[in-house]
Coordinates of C-alpha atoms in Angstrom, one line a residue:
M24 CA 18.7 6.8 -5.9
D25 CA 16.6 9.9 -6.0
D26 CA 15.8 10.7 -2.9
K27 CA 11.4 9.3 -3.6
L28 CA 9.8 7.8 -1.2
T29 CA 9.4 4.3 -1.8
I30 CA 6.1 2.8 -2.3
L31 CA 5.3 -0.8 -2.8
Y32 CA 1.5 -1.7 -4.2
V33 CA 0.8 -5.0 -4.2
D34 CA -2.1 -6.4 -7.1
D35 CA -2.6 -9.4 -8.7
E36 CA -4.5 -7.5 -11.9
K37 CA -1.5 -6.4 -13.5
I38 CA -3.1 -3.4 -15.1
N39 CA -4.3 -2.1 -11.7
L40 CA -1.0 -2.3 -11.0
M41 CA 0.0 -0.9 -14.1
L42 CA -2.2 2.2 -13.7
F43 CA -0.4 2.7 -9.9
E44 CA 2.5 2.7 -11.4
I45 CA 1.9 5.6 -14.5
N46 CA -0.6 7.9 -12.2
F47 CA 2.9 7.8 -10.0
Q48 CA 5.9 7.3 -10.7
K49 CA 6.7 10.6 -11.1
K50 CA 6.6 11.5 -7.1
F51 CA 7.5 8.0 -6.1
N52 CA 10.0 5.3 -6.8
V53 CA 7.2 2.2 -7.2
I54 CA 8.0 -1.3 -6.6
L55 CA 5.2 -3.4 -7.6
A56 CA 4.4 -7.0 -6.2
E57 CA 1.6 -9.1 -7.8
S58 CA 0.3 -11.7 -4.5
G59 CA 0.6 -10.7 -1.2
D60 CA 4.0 -13.5 -0.9
E61 CA 5.3 -11.1 -3.8
G62 CA 5.5 -8.4 -1.9
L63 CA 6.4 -9.9 1.1
Q64 CA 9.4 -11.2 -0.3
L65 CA 10.2 -7.4 -1.6
L66 CA 9.9 -6.2 1.7
N67 CA 12.3 -8.5 2.8
K68 CA 14.9 -7.4 -0.3
H69 CA 13.8 -3.6 -0.4
N70 CA 14.9 -2.0 3.0
D71 CA 13.4 2.0 1.8
I72 CA 10.0 1.1 1.1
S73 CA 8.0 3.5 3.5
I74 CA 4.7 3.1 2.0
V75 CA 3.0 0.0 1.4
I76 CA -0.5 -0.1 -0.3
S77 CA -2.8 -3.3 -1.4
D78 CA -5.7 -4.3 -2.6
M79 CA -8.1 -6.5 -0.4
R80 CA -9.7 -8.9 -2.7
M81 CA -6.6 -11.2 -4.0
P82 CA -6.1 -15.2 -3.9
K83 CA -4.6 -17.5 -1.6
M84 CA -3.9 -14.0 1.1
N85 CA -6.2 -10.6 1.1
G86 CA -4.7 -7.4 2.2
I87 CA -5.2 -7.1 5.3
E88 CA -3.8 -10.5 5.4
F89 CA -0.2 -9.7 4.0
I90 CA -0.8 -6.3 5.3
N91 CA -1.0 -8.0 8.7
E92 CA 2.1 -10.8 7.8
A93 CA 4.2 -7.9 7.0
R94 CA 3.3 -5.7 10.7
K95 CA 5.4 -8.7 12.4
E96 CA 8.0 -7.9 10.5
F97 CA 8.1 -3.9 9.4
S98 CA 5.6 -2.2 11.4
N99 CA 7.9 0.5 11.5
I100 CA 5.1 1.3 7.2
A101 CA 2.4 2.7 6.7
Y102 CA 0.0 0.9 5.6
F103 CA -3.4 1.0 3.7
I104 CA -5.6 -0.5 1.7
L105 CA -7.1 -0.2 -1.6
T106 CA -10.2 -1.7 -2.9
A107 CA -13.1 -2.1 -5.2
F108 CA -15.9 -3.8 -3.4
D109 CA -16.9 -1.7 0.0
Y110 CA -16.0 -0.7 2.8
N111 CA -15.9 -4.8 5.5
D112 CA -16.0 -5.5 9.2
E113 CA -12.0 -7.2 8.1
I114 CA -11.5 -2.8 7.0
D115 CA -13.2 -0.7 9.8
H116 CA -11.3 -3.8 12.4
A117 CA -8.3 -2.6 10.4
L118 CA -8.8 0.7 11.0
K119 CA -9.8 1.2 14.1
N120 CA -6.7 -1.2 15.5
N121 CA -4.8 1.1 13.9
I122 CA -3.3 -2.5 11.3
I123 CA -4.1 0.5 8.2
H124 CA -4.1 4.2 8.4
K125 CA -6.7 4.1 5.2
F126 CA -8.4 2.7 3.2
F127 CA -9.3 3.8 -0.7
T128 CA -12.3 2.6 -2.9
K129 CA -10.9 2.2 -6.6
P130 CA -10.9 3.5 -9.2
F131 CA -8.2 5.7 -7.1
K132 CA -8.6 9.8 -6.8
I133 CA -4.5 10.4 -6.9
H134 CA -5.1 13.5 -4.4
E135 CA -6.4 11.2 -1.8
I136 CA -3.6 8.9 -2.1
E137 CA -1.3 12.2 -2.6
A138 CA -2.4 13.7 0.4
A139 CA -3.2 10.2 2.9
V140 CA 0.6 9.5 2.5
N141 CA 2.3 12.7 2.8
N142 CA 0.3 12.6 6.7
A143 CA 1.2 9.3 7.1
I144 CA 5.4 10.0 6.2
K145 CA 4.6 13.0 9.3
D146 CA 3.3 10.8 11.3
L147 CA 6.1 8.5 11.0
G148 CA 9.0 11.6 11.5
L149 CA 9.5 9.9 7.4
D150 CA 9.3 13.7 6.3
N151 CA 12.9 15.0 7.0
R152 CA 14.2 13.1 4.6

């Protein structure tokens, strides 16, 4: 495998998964999950995931619930929320308590996500891979 950083993107809409992969596959290894449950399974399967970006509104488990669950076992990963909806109290709480590094709105801006990922890599000390 190459030395590109691995990102897990979790979203319940296939079109969003496809768009994310198309836009980021040249720069990162992109792993896709259609639910929080699948995201947790993939985290257990792939020990090279450094970044997780999750949709906020998904059935069964929303993005913050998924991230809270993932952080119990994978606290060394940088987590982000990507949402089509407005900033809310749950996202505010997650930011203030360092549960997530940042949140992005859909439609996403490629450069905004790349910059935030690069900052998180430095924060986590992953930039000397």
